[in-house]
Structure formats: structure tokens, C-alpha cells
Amino acid sequence: MKLYEKLAGEIEQLVAQGVLLPGERIPSVRQTSQQHKLSITTVLRAYVKLESMGVIESRPQSGYFVRARAGDAQPAGLSMQASQPSPVPAEVHVSRLVLSTLRSIGQNEAIPLGSPYPDPSLFPWERINQYASAVARRNRDWRMTDDLPPGNPQLIREIARRYLENGLVVDPDEIIVTVGATEAINLCLQAVARPGDTIAVESPAFYAMLLAVERLGMKVVEVSTDPYDGIRIEALADIMARQPIAAVMVMPNFQNPLGFQMSDQRKHALVQLLEQHDVPAIENGVYNELYYGDAHPSSLKSYDRKGLVLHCASFSKSLSAAQRVGWALAGRYRGKVEELKFLNTLTTSSFPQLAIAAYLQNDGYEQHLRRIRKAYAQQARIMAAAVQRFFPAGTKISQPQGGYVLWVELPGNVDSMQLYRRALECRITVGPGRMFSVSHAYKHCIRLNYSYPWSAGVEQAIILLGKLITEFL
């Protein structure tokens, strides 16, 4: 047996024995060369052989990883039951915590595991900047009226076409372009509720939606949410029967932070409940394009027949975070949202709207999406395997069906805020669970971002986090 064949056989056996798990990075060519005292050429031939056998796969600028195959055991998901929050409305005070954690992301070149933003290196920002420059050169006679709500007609047309490609026919006249999805959510909430009103949210809930409630002086009631199936419709129905609810705020697809995708049946049932009580829903669909399955997921908007669903989305998570271009499909509240958009920020700049419209029209948006979906799905498996391997026993993790965040429930009484501060001293950021609730129900949970390519630095950060958690235990 030749040397490269012997090395390939040894690595294949380690994979078969479970020493190397699916999604894990294996030692680099140089490391293996030094460890086994083999030439780099020999190691490369062994890796090429393993790759041809489907045992490992190479990833540009990341190295070699054990390939996940059909029948491979997946990391254990959350075994906890659906959350059981208090049904009593509560005031929201999360803005200071969120602001401080977001500020820490860029400090001292910290590993951004706590970042809510996707890795910008995966986005075609150079191409979009080229379009923006071309638009600026061609539009020297720019007028402010070009930016007035509802937005640039060319971009609105491209957004409507994208929905059509994904199986949903929308009226272009319903689309209102906003400064990212955050503005869309704030405008929609302001259109349907007033200060002091109670808003029903998932538990845990994406903190951007809690911030919108806090900003407008409203209260929230957290609704029991299943880590696999989403908001419990029967629990929401019980709350709506006992107290007035001005609106429901949900993320049916790849919810941040749990990552679940509600089934079509449950989405339909949720819309039927809303229609029964004539209560509007603000649907956050920013991750809808980042699915790991074979087909684009449906949205609540797909089942809306009475204009009660105000659907919000953006390109910030799928194409370009720098341009801050989002939109709202506001249903029966379209006129009010457009008026509030004008009063809130007056306009959304034409240049980023036209740049993104040009990209959608001329470049391969779907091809780009397929690339980042594949990257996120692979990195989700790697992150889950690493957390399972290096965090202490009793750790539970979510099973995201899309997006790029992993929800981690820590064992014992580990306080995620203490972990956050200690990790920051080690130049690592995490998302503490307290940001996702008005209570302290998730103080032992953290959210991790896996959009960045797996590297030695990220792996060492996970190993160190595991050691810190063990120390707290």
C-alpha cells in the first residue's frame, strides 16, 4: 500500500469510528504533513482520494471538512418543551442591553459569534457598488420627488417579480420601500397600534421586534413557542380570548433566534385565528430567502385574504447590508404605512434602490442565494457539531432550518450575561439570552452566529467558550 493510500485509510477509519464528525474540519495539509512526517504532496494525494470517495470536502479559504452524508447522525436538538411565559402584559426595557452588546461586536477585533449581521464577504458588494456609481453618474438631474414613498418603481417591480418567482402574486401597488426591515416593522406597528396597547410576540422573540414595541410605548405579552413548530396557536387563542391584543408580531420562517420553520398548515391556522378576531399580524420575513430545504417557504401573506398581514422584509440578510433597503406589504394598512413613512424619514435614497434593482435585473440573484444557502447550511452543521463536542454535557441546541443563527441552552444555572462579559474579555462575542425576552426566562441561553467561514479562530473561540461555561458550572 502506498503512503497516501495508507493515510487516506486511517482518516476514513477515524470518520467511520465517529472520532471525526460530519461537518468538522480536519487538520490542514501542512499540519498532517508535520504530524505524520509525510511530504505535502503525499498528504494532498490522500485528501484528493478521500474527496473523490465522498469522505471529505474542500472549502475555499477554509480547508477540508468531513462531509455530511445521508444517514449521518445529526446533533441533538432542543429537548425542552415549548416555552411557558407569563400571559401578563409587561413593559419592554431591552434597548440598553441590545445597544451595549451590538457596540461590543466590533471591539478589539472580537470573534463575532454574537453578531446579528451576516458575513459581508459572501455578498456581491463590489458589483452593487458598481451599479450605484453608474446610477449616480447617470442621474445628475436627481430630484427629491424621485425618492418619495412608495419608492422607486423599478425596484418595486423587481420585488414583485421576485415574489412571483417564489409562488406568491403580490400587487406592486401594495409595496412600500423602507430603510431596511427595521423601519418597515416600526411603521407597520405604528400603523396598527397605539401607546399602551398590548402586542403578542413569540417567546423567545427577535429583539428588533421588542425594540419597536419599546420605542412606541407599548407592552408585550409573550406567547408559548415551540422550538420546532413555532408560536403555539392554541396559547395565542387563549390569550386573545382573555385580553385585548392590538397586533401579533411573528417570524414564521427561520425565526431569530430559534431557527424553526412553521408548517403551511400552522401558518394557515394562525391567519384564520387572526381573521376570527380581526387582529393584524406583523410578519418579519427577512430570512425567507435563506432556506436550507428544496423549496422557498410560504409566508403568512400567502394565506391573507383580508389584508390583516403586514409583511416586512429586506435585502440586508440576503444581498447587501450596507444599502439598508427593505419594504413592507401592508395590506389594508397600506395608506397609513405610506403616510407614516413620509412623516418618519421622508424618503429612501434612490441610489441604493436603483443599484439593487439593476443587480436583480441583470445579475444572478438566485445563483448568489444558492451559494450562501449552501454555505450557511454547511456552517450550521459544523457549529452544531462543535458546540456538541466542546460544550459541557447537558447543553441543548436548536436545529435551524434556515438563516444563520444557533440557539444554545446552557446547562445548570450559567448566567449568559456573566458569560458574555467574560467572553468579551477574551475577544469573543455572544448574544445573551436576556435580549430576547422581557423576563429572565432565557438568562441561561445564548445565540451564536455561524455565517462566517469556519476557521481555526472560530474553532478556538468555541473551545474557549466551552471551558468558560464549565468554569461557571
Tab-separated table of C-alpha atoms in Angstrom:
chain	number	residue	atom	x	y	z
A	1	MET	CA	0.000	0.000	0.000
A	2	LYS	CA	1.306	3.427	-0.949
A	3	LEU	CA	1.797	6.053	1.736
A	4	TYR	CA	-1.050	8.294	0.568
A	5	GLU	CA	-3.410	5.302	0.452
A	6	LYS	CA	-2.429	4.318	3.993
A	7	LEU	CA	-3.067	7.868	5.256
A	8	ALA	CA	-6.411	8.031	3.452
A	9	GLY	CA	-7.429	4.724	5.028
A	10	GLU	CA	-6.527	5.942	8.526
A	11	ILE	CA	-8.579	9.125	8.143
A	12	GLU	CA	-11.504	7.182	6.670
A	13	GLN	CA	-11.429	4.879	9.705
A	14	LEU	CA	-11.470	7.856	12.096
A	15	VAL	CA	-14.578	9.157	10.333
A	16	ALA	CA	-16.235	5.728	10.464
A	17	GLN	CA	-15.479	5.436	14.195
A	18	GLY	CA	-17.000	8.853	14.899
A	19	VAL	CA	-13.726	10.400	16.034
A	20	LEU	CA	-14.156	12.939	13.247
A	21	LEU	CA	-17.780	14.057	12.995
A	22	PRO	CA	-19.708	15.228	9.912
A	23	GLY	CA	-19.078	18.927	9.368
A	24	GLU	CA	-15.865	19.010	11.406
A	25	ARG	CA	-12.702	20.491	9.974
A	26	ILE	CA	-9.817	18.036	9.695
A	27	PRO	CA	-6.168	19.068	10.162
A	28	SER	CA	-4.691	21.123	7.348
A	29	VAL	CA	-2.364	19.644	4.746
A	30	ARG	CA	0.626	21.268	6.437
A	31	GLN	CA	-0.382	20.058	9.920
A	32	THR	CA	-0.896	16.499	8.693
A	33	SER	CA	2.408	16.617	6.850
A	34	GLN	CA	4.235	17.594	10.037
A	35	GLN	CA	2.342	15.182	12.316
A	36	HIS	CA	2.808	12.128	10.085
A	37	LYS	CA	6.224	13.155	8.723
A	38	LEU	CA	4.948	12.899	5.149
A	39	SER	CA	5.508	15.177	2.202
A	40	ILE	CA	2.843	17.748	1.377
A	41	THR	CA	2.379	16.036	-1.998
A	42	THR	CA	1.584	12.737	-0.277
A	43	VAL	CA	-0.956	14.374	2.032
A	44	LEU	CA	-2.585	16.206	-0.880
A	45	ARG	CA	-2.955	12.920	-2.802
A	46	ALA	CA	-4.574	11.342	0.275
A	47	TYR	CA	-7.010	14.247	0.640
A	48	VAL	CA	-7.875	14.156	-3.063
A	49	LYS	CA	-8.591	10.437	-2.752
A	50	LEU	CA	-10.811	10.988	0.306
A	51	GLU	CA	-12.621	13.781	-1.520
A	52	SER	CA	-13.259	11.544	-4.545
A	53	MET	CA	-14.648	8.906	-2.149
A	54	GLY	CA	-17.047	11.447	-0.646
A	55	VAL	CA	-15.468	11.213	2.813
A	56	ILE	CA	-14.299	14.834	2.995
A	57	GLU	CA	-14.872	18.038	1.046
A	58	SER	CA	-12.708	21.092	0.447
A	59	ARG	CA	-13.955	24.625	1.041
A	60	PRO	CA	-12.127	27.626	-0.395
A	61	GLN	CA	-10.115	29.554	2.221
A	62	SER	CA	-11.439	27.263	4.970
A	63	GLY	CA	-9.750	23.884	4.500
A	64	TYR	CA	-11.054	20.311	4.451
A	65	PHE	CA	-14.137	19.087	6.312
A	66	VAL	CA	-15.789	15.749	6.958
A	67	ARG	CA	-18.642	15.526	4.506
A	68	ALA	CA	-22.178	15.061	5.826
A	69	ARG	CA	-23.935	12.159	4.139
A	70	ALA	CA	-27.418	10.673	4.178
A	71	GLY	CA	-27.892	8.651	7.325
A	72	ASP	CA	-25.273	10.569	9.331
A	73	ALA	CA	-26.391	11.239	12.867
A	74	GLN	CA	-27.314	14.873	13.416
A	75	PRO	CA	-26.522	16.789	16.607
A	76	ALA	CA	-29.227	16.541	19.241
A	77	GLY	CA	-31.720	19.382	19.138
A	78	LEU	CA	-33.535	21.128	21.926
A	79	SER	CA	-35.355	18.590	24.025
A	80	MET	CA	-37.183	21.219	26.050
A	81	GLN	CA	-40.906	21.674	25.690
A	82	ALA	CA	-42.479	24.803	24.291
A	83	SER	CA	-41.733	27.886	26.381
A	84	GLN	CA	-44.272	28.790	29.054
A	85	PRO	CA	-44.049	32.572	29.553
A	86	SER	CA	-46.360	34.615	31.751
A	87	PRO	CA	-49.576	35.710	29.987
A	88	VAL	CA	-49.477	39.061	31.817
A	89	PRO	CA	-48.577	42.096	29.633
A	90	ALA	CA	-45.232	43.667	30.520
A	91	GLU	CA	-43.289	46.770	29.628
A	92	VAL	CA	-40.234	46.395	27.419
A	93	HIS	CA	-36.777	47.571	28.518
A	94	VAL	CA	-34.190	45.857	26.309
A	95	SER	CA	-32.765	48.762	24.282
A	96	ARG	CA	-29.770	49.498	26.549
A	97	LEU	CA	-28.743	45.856	26.679
A	98	VAL	CA	-29.093	45.431	22.911
A	99	LEU	CA	-27.150	48.620	22.197
A	100	SER	CA	-24.287	47.663	24.505
A	101	THR	CA	-23.985	44.173	23.021
A	102	LEU	CA	-24.085	45.482	19.445
A	103	ARG	CA	-21.367	48.009	20.243
A	104	SER	CA	-19.143	45.256	21.582
A	105	ILE	CA	-19.192	43.315	18.298
A	106	GLY	CA	-16.542	45.441	16.625
A	107	GLN	CA	-14.345	45.957	19.683
A	108	ASN	CA	-10.761	44.680	19.698
A	109	GLU	CA	-11.319	42.503	16.612
A	110	ALA	CA	-13.520	40.133	18.614
A	111	ILE	CA	-14.765	36.890	17.064
A	112	PRO	CA	-18.320	37.984	16.088
A	113	LEU	CA	-20.311	34.988	17.327
A	114	GLY	CA	-22.761	37.440	18.889
A	115	SER	CA	-23.292	39.490	15.749
A	116	PRO	CA	-26.821	39.732	14.297
A	117	TYR	CA	-25.346	40.542	10.895
A	118	PRO	CA	-24.321	38.074	8.176
A	119	ASP	CA	-20.763	37.771	6.944
A	120	PRO	CA	-20.454	40.596	4.352
A	121	SER	CA	-17.766	38.723	2.414
A	122	LEU	CA	-20.480	36.480	0.953
A	123	PHE	CA	-22.304	39.430	-0.603
A	124	PRO	CA	-21.624	40.887	-4.101
A	125	TRP	CA	-20.981	44.336	-2.640
A	126	GLU	CA	-18.430	45.312	-5.292
A	127	ARG	CA	-20.957	44.632	-8.058
A	128	ILE	CA	-23.686	46.572	-6.259
A	129	ASN	CA	-21.286	49.467	-5.654
A	130	GLN	CA	-20.520	49.494	-9.383
A	131	TYR	CA	-24.218	49.798	-10.120
A	132	ALA	CA	-24.560	52.551	-7.502
A	133	SER	CA	-21.698	54.523	-9.090
A	134	ALA	CA	-23.209	54.108	-12.541
A	135	VAL	CA	-26.584	55.254	-11.243
A	136	ALA	CA	-25.003	58.333	-9.652
A	137	ARG	CA	-23.271	59.266	-12.922
A	138	ARG	CA	-26.458	58.868	-14.964
A	139	ASN	CA	-28.762	60.708	-12.561
A	140	ARG	CA	-27.217	64.141	-12.261
A	141	ASP	CA	-30.677	65.701	-12.522
A	142	TRP	CA	-31.820	63.877	-9.367
A	143	ARG	CA	-34.908	65.299	-7.690
A	144	MET	CA	-36.180	64.606	-4.171
A	145	THR	CA	-39.538	63.620	-5.631
A	146	ASP	CA	-37.793	60.586	-7.154
A	147	ASP	CA	-37.409	59.150	-3.640
A	148	LEU	CA	-40.854	59.838	-2.210
A	149	PRO	CA	-42.981	56.923	-0.967
A	150	PRO	CA	-43.842	54.306	-2.012
A	151	GLY	CA	-40.362	54.047	-3.556
A	152	ASN	CA	-38.577	53.612	-6.849
A	153	PRO	CA	-40.882	51.970	-9.443
A	154	GLN	CA	-38.055	49.895	-10.926
A	155	LEU	CA	-37.168	48.343	-7.565
A	156	ILE	CA	-40.822	47.790	-6.678
A	157	ARG	CA	-41.284	45.944	-9.963
A	158	GLU	CA	-38.264	43.723	-9.250
A	159	ILE	CA	-39.515	42.928	-5.730
A	160	ALA	CA	-42.928	41.958	-7.108
A	161	ARG	CA	-41.242	39.759	-9.725
A	162	ARG	CA	-39.184	38.045	-7.048
A	163	TYR	CA	-42.315	37.182	-5.083
A	164	LEU	CA	-43.876	35.829	-8.277
A	165	GLU	CA	-40.838	33.614	-8.885
A	166	ASN	CA	-41.338	32.227	-5.385
A	167	GLY	CA	-45.008	31.456	-5.935
A	168	LEU	CA	-46.734	34.486	-4.403
A	169	VAL	CA	-48.601	37.012	-6.533
A	170	VAL	CA	-48.456	40.452	-4.913
A	171	ASP	CA	-49.872	43.770	-6.040
A	172	PRO	CA	-46.924	46.123	-6.752
A	173	ASP	CA	-49.072	48.995	-5.501
A	174	GLU	CA	-49.012	47.405	-2.034
A	175	ILE	CA	-45.199	47.574	-1.753
A	176	ILE	CA	-43.651	50.443	0.221
A	177	VAL	CA	-39.855	50.716	0.187
A	178	THR	CA	-38.251	51.458	3.571
A	179	VAL	CA	-34.847	51.944	5.172
A	180	GLY	CA	-34.347	48.267	5.938
A	181	ALA	CA	-36.813	45.886	7.540
A	182	THR	CA	-36.411	47.619	10.908
A	183	GLU	CA	-38.147	50.734	9.623
A	184	ALA	CA	-40.795	48.596	7.937
A	185	ILE	CA	-41.560	46.837	11.235
A	186	ASN	CA	-41.712	50.120	13.155
A	187	LEU	CA	-44.005	51.757	10.591
A	188	CYS	CA	-46.332	48.766	10.463
A	189	LEU	CA	-46.565	48.557	14.245
A	190	GLN	CA	-47.265	52.264	14.495
A	191	ALA	CA	-49.989	51.886	11.855
A	192	VAL	CA	-51.924	49.212	13.752
A	193	ALA	CA	-51.422	50.034	17.444
A	194	ARG	CA	-51.149	52.906	19.899
A	195	PRO	CA	-49.026	53.610	23.002
A	196	GLY	CA	-50.206	51.454	25.878
A	197	ASP	CA	-51.579	48.706	23.614
A	198	THR	CA	-50.539	45.079	24.134
A	199	ILE	CA	-48.663	43.251	21.377
A	200	ALA	CA	-48.363	39.453	21.316
A	201	VAL	CA	-44.870	38.146	20.489
A	202	GLU	CA	-43.090	34.811	20.333
A	203	SER	CA	-41.033	33.636	23.294
A	204	PRO	CA	-38.114	33.988	22.801
A	205	ALA	CA	-38.634	36.891	20.380
A	206	PHE	CA	-36.267	38.644	17.990
A	207	TYR	CA	-35.111	41.714	19.898
A	208	ALA	CA	-35.631	44.060	16.906
A	209	MET	CA	-39.351	43.473	17.308
A	210	LEU	CA	-39.153	44.098	21.055
A	211	LEU	CA	-37.304	47.348	20.345
A	212	ALA	CA	-40.136	48.504	18.091
A	213	VAL	CA	-42.624	47.878	20.892
A	214	GLU	CA	-40.425	49.686	23.413
A	215	ARG	CA	-39.939	52.663	21.105
A	216	LEU	CA	-43.689	53.176	20.712
A	217	GLY	CA	-44.502	52.828	24.402
A	218	MET	CA	-46.467	49.604	24.110
A	219	LYS	CA	-46.471	46.400	26.148
A	220	VAL	CA	-45.873	42.801	25.145
A	221	VAL	CA	-47.366	39.508	26.146
A	222	GLU	CA	-45.074	36.594	25.352
A	223	VAL	CA	-46.730	33.560	23.790
A	224	SER	CA	-45.616	29.974	24.319
A	225	THR	CA	-43.430	28.985	21.362
A	226	ASP	CA	-42.269	25.532	20.282
A	227	PRO	CA	-38.593	25.290	19.200
A	228	TYR	CA	-39.613	23.216	16.172
A	229	ASP	CA	-43.148	24.344	15.225
A	230	GLY	CA	-43.223	27.997	16.209
A	231	ILE	CA	-45.769	30.032	18.124
A	232	ARG	CA	-48.421	27.874	19.801
A	233	ILE	CA	-51.651	28.904	18.171
A	234	GLU	CA	-53.810	27.453	20.946
A	235	ALA	CA	-51.894	29.512	23.531
A	236	LEU	CA	-52.323	32.642	21.435
A	237	ALA	CA	-56.047	31.920	21.037
A	238	ASP	CA	-56.386	31.618	24.813
A	239	ILE	CA	-54.624	34.955	25.357
A	240	MET	CA	-56.751	36.699	22.725
A	241	ALA	CA	-59.916	35.354	24.334
A	242	ARG	CA	-58.981	36.798	27.741
A	243	GLN	CA	-57.457	40.198	26.899
A	244	PRO	CA	-57.359	42.732	24.058
A	245	ILE	CA	-54.432	42.262	21.668
A	246	ALA	CA	-53.690	45.077	19.226
A	247	ALA	CA	-51.373	43.037	16.992
A	248	VAL	CA	-49.277	39.875	16.755
A	249	MET	CA	-45.592	40.024	15.756
A	250	VAL	CA	-44.080	36.801	14.400
A	251	MET	CA	-41.274	35.309	12.318
A	252	PRO	CA	-42.811	32.153	10.795
A	253	ASN	CA	-39.706	31.251	8.777
A	254	PHE	CA	-36.257	30.680	10.357
A	255	GLN	CA	-37.145	32.654	13.425
A	256	ASN	CA	-34.376	34.522	15.151
A	257	PRO	CA	-33.178	33.032	17.486
A	258	LEU	CA	-34.732	29.521	17.296
A	259	GLY	CA	-34.445	28.961	13.522
A	260	PHE	CA	-37.694	26.983	13.087
A	261	GLN	CA	-39.953	26.999	10.039
A	262	MET	CA	-43.678	26.843	10.736
A	263	SER	CA	-45.581	24.347	8.629
A	264	ASP	CA	-48.001	25.586	5.977
A	265	GLN	CA	-50.858	24.130	7.994
A	266	ARG	CA	-49.913	26.097	11.101
A	267	LYS	CA	-49.383	29.299	9.127
A	268	HIS	CA	-52.849	28.933	7.646
A	269	ALA	CA	-54.339	28.236	11.084
A	270	LEU	CA	-52.636	31.327	12.503
A	271	VAL	CA	-54.091	33.555	9.771
A	272	GLN	CA	-57.537	32.052	10.362
A	273	LEU	CA	-57.258	32.912	14.073
A	274	LEU	CA	-56.293	36.476	13.195
A	275	GLU	CA	-59.258	36.793	10.855
A	276	GLN	CA	-61.581	35.422	13.521
A	277	HIS	CA	-60.554	38.203	15.931
A	278	ASP	CA	-59.807	40.836	13.248
A	279	VAL	CA	-56.298	41.281	14.669
A	280	PRO	CA	-53.413	42.272	12.355
A	281	ALA	CA	-50.086	40.419	12.233
A	282	ILE	CA	-46.691	41.936	11.504
A	283	GLU	CA	-44.709	39.237	9.745
A	284	ASN	CA	-40.920	39.547	9.738
A	285	GLY	CA	-39.684	37.731	6.625
A	286	VAL	CA	-36.073	38.896	6.459
A	287	TYR	CA	-34.714	35.330	6.401
A	288	ASN	CA	-37.234	33.845	3.939
A	289	GLU	CA	-34.657	33.573	1.144
A	290	LEU	CA	-32.150	31.742	3.376
A	291	TYR	CA	-33.815	28.332	3.480
A	292	TYR	CA	-31.923	25.033	3.564
A	293	GLY	CA	-34.670	22.908	2.023
A	294	ASP	CA	-35.617	22.338	-1.584
A	295	ALA	CA	-38.363	24.949	-1.912
A	296	HIS	CA	-38.966	28.533	-0.888
A	297	PRO	CA	-41.172	28.623	2.236
A	298	SER	CA	-44.653	30.072	2.215
A	299	SER	CA	-45.425	33.142	4.288
A	300	LEU	CA	-48.434	34.271	6.309
A	301	LYS	CA	-49.068	36.680	3.445
A	302	SER	CA	-49.776	33.636	1.245
A	303	TYR	CA	-52.940	32.920	3.276
A	304	ASP	CA	-54.038	36.510	3.903
A	305	ARG	CA	-57.447	37.235	2.376
A	306	LYS	CA	-58.481	40.244	4.458
A	307	GLY	CA	-55.350	42.381	4.359
A	308	LEU	CA	-54.507	41.688	8.001
A	309	VAL	CA	-50.909	40.553	7.406
A	310	LEU	CA	-48.303	43.301	7.194
A	311	HIS	CA	-45.326	41.510	5.661
A	312	CYS	CA	-41.871	43.077	6.189
A	313	ALA	CA	-38.608	42.074	4.519
A	314	SER	CA	-35.308	43.442	3.249
A	315	PHE	CA	-32.178	42.663	1.243
A	316	SER	CA	-29.938	43.188	4.293
A	317	LYS	CA	-29.695	39.495	5.200
A	318	SER	CA	-29.538	38.073	1.684
A	319	LEU	CA	-27.832	40.566	-0.640
A	320	SER	CA	-26.408	43.733	0.918
A	321	ALA	CA	-26.499	45.017	4.482
A	322	ALA	CA	-24.803	48.297	3.548
A	323	GLN	CA	-27.597	49.653	1.355
A	324	ARG	CA	-30.328	49.288	4.028
A	325	VAL	CA	-33.196	48.650	1.604
A	326	GLY	CA	-36.345	46.971	2.877
A	327	TRP	CA	-40.051	47.031	2.199
A	328	ALA	CA	-43.494	46.373	3.586
A	329	LEU	CA	-46.555	44.717	2.076
A	330	ALA	CA	-49.000	46.426	4.386
A	331	GLY	CA	-52.373	45.013	3.288
A	332	ARG	CA	-55.360	47.108	4.316
A	333	TYR	CA	-52.985	49.419	6.211
A	334	ARG	CA	-51.017	50.360	3.122
A	335	GLY	CA	-52.166	54.001	3.028
A	336	LYS	CA	-51.356	54.555	6.695
A	337	VAL	CA	-47.905	52.987	6.393
A	338	GLU	CA	-47.084	55.128	3.378
A	339	GLU	CA	-48.143	58.258	5.274
A	340	LEU	CA	-46.024	57.254	8.278
A	341	LYS	CA	-43.067	56.521	6.015
A	342	PHE	CA	-43.246	60.076	4.675
A	343	LEU	CA	-43.528	61.527	8.187
A	344	ASN	CA	-40.818	59.276	9.623
A	345	THR	CA	-37.913	59.527	7.159
A	346	LEU	CA	-39.480	61.336	4.189
A	347	THR	CA	-37.685	59.209	1.581
A	348	THR	CA	-35.475	56.206	0.933
A	349	SER	CA	-32.459	57.149	-1.160
A	350	SER	CA	-32.825	56.374	-4.862
A	351	PHE	CA	-29.228	55.306	-5.482
A	352	PRO	CA	-29.263	52.098	-3.383
A	353	GLN	CA	-32.764	51.307	-4.649
A	354	LEU	CA	-31.667	51.598	-8.278
A	355	ALA	CA	-28.383	49.750	-7.644
A	356	ILE	CA	-30.184	46.761	-6.139
A	357	ALA	CA	-32.839	46.875	-8.864
A	358	ALA	CA	-30.101	46.734	-11.502
A	359	TYR	CA	-28.471	43.775	-9.776
A	360	LEU	CA	-31.769	41.895	-9.561
A	361	GLN	CA	-32.458	42.569	-13.225
A	362	ASN	CA	-29.023	41.833	-14.655
A	363	ASP	CA	-27.111	39.504	-12.321
A	364	GLY	CA	-27.660	36.041	-10.910
A	365	TYR	CA	-29.516	36.710	-7.653
A	366	GLU	CA	-30.786	33.144	-7.413
A	367	GLN	CA	-27.315	31.758	-8.096
A	368	HIS	CA	-25.937	34.002	-5.350
A	369	LEU	CA	-28.654	32.804	-2.967
A	370	ARG	CA	-27.928	29.150	-3.702
A	371	ARG	CA	-24.291	29.745	-2.845
A	372	ILE	CA	-24.941	31.378	0.531
A	373	ARG	CA	-27.701	28.878	1.410
A	374	LYS	CA	-25.236	26.054	0.872
A	375	ALA	CA	-22.569	27.848	2.904
A	376	TYR	CA	-24.946	28.560	5.799
A	377	ALA	CA	-26.300	25.018	5.836
A	378	GLN	CA	-22.770	23.580	5.961
A	379	GLN	CA	-21.658	26.013	8.631
A	380	ALA	CA	-24.764	25.274	10.693
A	381	ARG	CA	-23.737	21.602	10.837
A	382	ILE	CA	-20.172	22.499	11.741
A	383	MET	CA	-21.189	24.898	14.503
A	384	ALA	CA	-23.716	22.433	15.935
A	385	ALA	CA	-21.140	19.620	15.936
A	386	ALA	CA	-18.536	21.851	17.582
A	387	VAL	CA	-20.907	23.040	20.317
A	388	GLN	CA	-21.967	19.452	20.948
A	389	ARG	CA	-18.336	18.384	21.191
A	390	PHE	CA	-16.800	21.218	23.229
A	391	PHE	CA	-19.617	22.483	25.444
A	392	PRO	CA	-20.369	20.631	28.695
A	393	ALA	CA	-22.884	17.797	28.969
A	394	GLY	CA	-26.475	18.974	29.208
A	395	THR	CA	-26.081	21.668	26.543
A	396	LYS	CA	-29.013	21.789	24.120
A	397	ILE	CA	-29.028	23.332	20.673
A	398	SER	CA	-31.629	24.348	18.130
A	399	GLN	CA	-31.967	22.806	14.674
A	400	PRO	CA	-32.228	25.818	12.354
A	401	GLN	CA	-33.966	25.210	9.058
A	402	GLY	CA	-32.589	28.422	7.561
A	403	GLY	CA	-30.876	31.681	8.447
A	404	TYR	CA	-27.512	31.754	10.209
A	405	VAL	CA	-28.004	31.687	13.998
A	406	LEU	CA	-27.889	28.862	16.532
A	407	TRP	CA	-29.772	28.992	19.853
A	408	VAL	CA	-27.914	27.310	22.698
A	409	GLU	CA	-29.419	26.391	26.074
A	410	LEU	CA	-26.643	26.108	28.634
A	411	PRO	CA	-26.754	23.572	31.477
A	412	GLY	CA	-27.162	24.388	35.132
A	413	ASN	CA	-27.501	27.965	36.277
A	414	VAL	CA	-24.989	29.532	33.913
A	415	ASP	CA	-25.777	33.245	33.556
A	416	SER	CA	-25.343	34.236	29.911
A	417	MET	CA	-24.610	37.857	30.883
A	418	GLN	CA	-21.664	36.742	33.005
A	419	LEU	CA	-20.531	34.520	30.154
A	420	TYR	CA	-20.950	37.421	27.718
A	421	ARG	CA	-18.700	39.679	29.811
A	422	ARG	CA	-16.089	37.001	30.423
A	423	ALA	CA	-16.044	36.024	26.738
A	424	LEU	CA	-15.680	39.672	25.708
A	425	GLU	CA	-12.513	39.862	27.812
A	426	CYS	CA	-11.251	37.002	25.631
A	427	ARG	CA	-12.256	38.843	22.440
A	428	ILE	CA	-15.304	36.696	21.762
A	429	THR	CA	-18.863	37.982	21.478
A	430	VAL	CA	-22.062	36.023	22.086
A	431	GLY	CA	-25.717	37.027	22.081
A	432	PRO	CA	-27.002	36.771	25.678
A	433	GLY	CA	-30.474	35.277	26.013
A	434	ARG	CA	-31.823	38.199	28.025
A	435	MET	CA	-32.072	40.252	24.823
A	436	PHE	CA	-34.856	38.021	23.541
A	437	SER	CA	-37.418	38.387	26.320
A	438	VAL	CA	-38.896	40.877	28.768
A	439	SER	CA	-38.420	38.320	31.530
A	440	HIS	CA	-35.352	36.416	32.737
A	441	ALA	CA	-36.577	33.162	31.228
A	442	TYR	CA	-33.574	32.806	28.884
A	443	LYS	CA	-30.752	34.052	31.080
A	444	HIS	CA	-29.070	30.635	30.628
A	445	CYS	CA	-29.220	30.796	26.802
A	446	ILE	CA	-27.009	32.328	24.123
A	447	ARG	CA	-27.292	32.901	20.387
A	448	LEU	CA	-24.354	32.168	18.080
A	449	ASN	CA	-23.771	33.464	14.552
A	450	TYR	CA	-22.372	30.849	12.120
A	451	SER	CA	-22.450	32.891	8.891
A	452	TYR	CA	-18.683	33.463	8.997
A	453	PRO	CA	-16.493	30.742	7.426
A	454	TRP	CA	-15.268	28.138	9.857
A	455	SER	CA	-11.662	28.842	10.778
A	456	ALA	CA	-9.092	27.981	13.413
A	457	GLY	CA	-10.013	31.224	15.196
A	458	VAL	CA	-13.725	30.387	15.311
A	459	GLU	CA	-12.982	26.841	16.471
A	460	GLN	CA	-10.722	28.090	19.258
A	461	ALA	CA	-13.449	30.548	20.289
A	462	ILE	CA	-15.961	27.690	20.636
A	463	ILE	CA	-13.458	25.613	22.601
A	464	LEU	CA	-12.761	28.540	24.936
A	465	LEU	CA	-16.488	29.222	25.414
A	466	GLY	CA	-16.933	25.593	26.400
A	467	LYS	CA	-14.171	25.954	29.003
A	468	LEU	CA	-15.675	29.179	30.373
A	469	ILE	CA	-19.098	27.556	30.708
A	470	THR	CA	-17.533	24.618	32.532
A	471	GLU	CA	-15.832	27.060	34.928
A	472	PHE	CA	-19.192	28.704	35.691
A	473	LEU	CA	-20.682	25.291	36.395
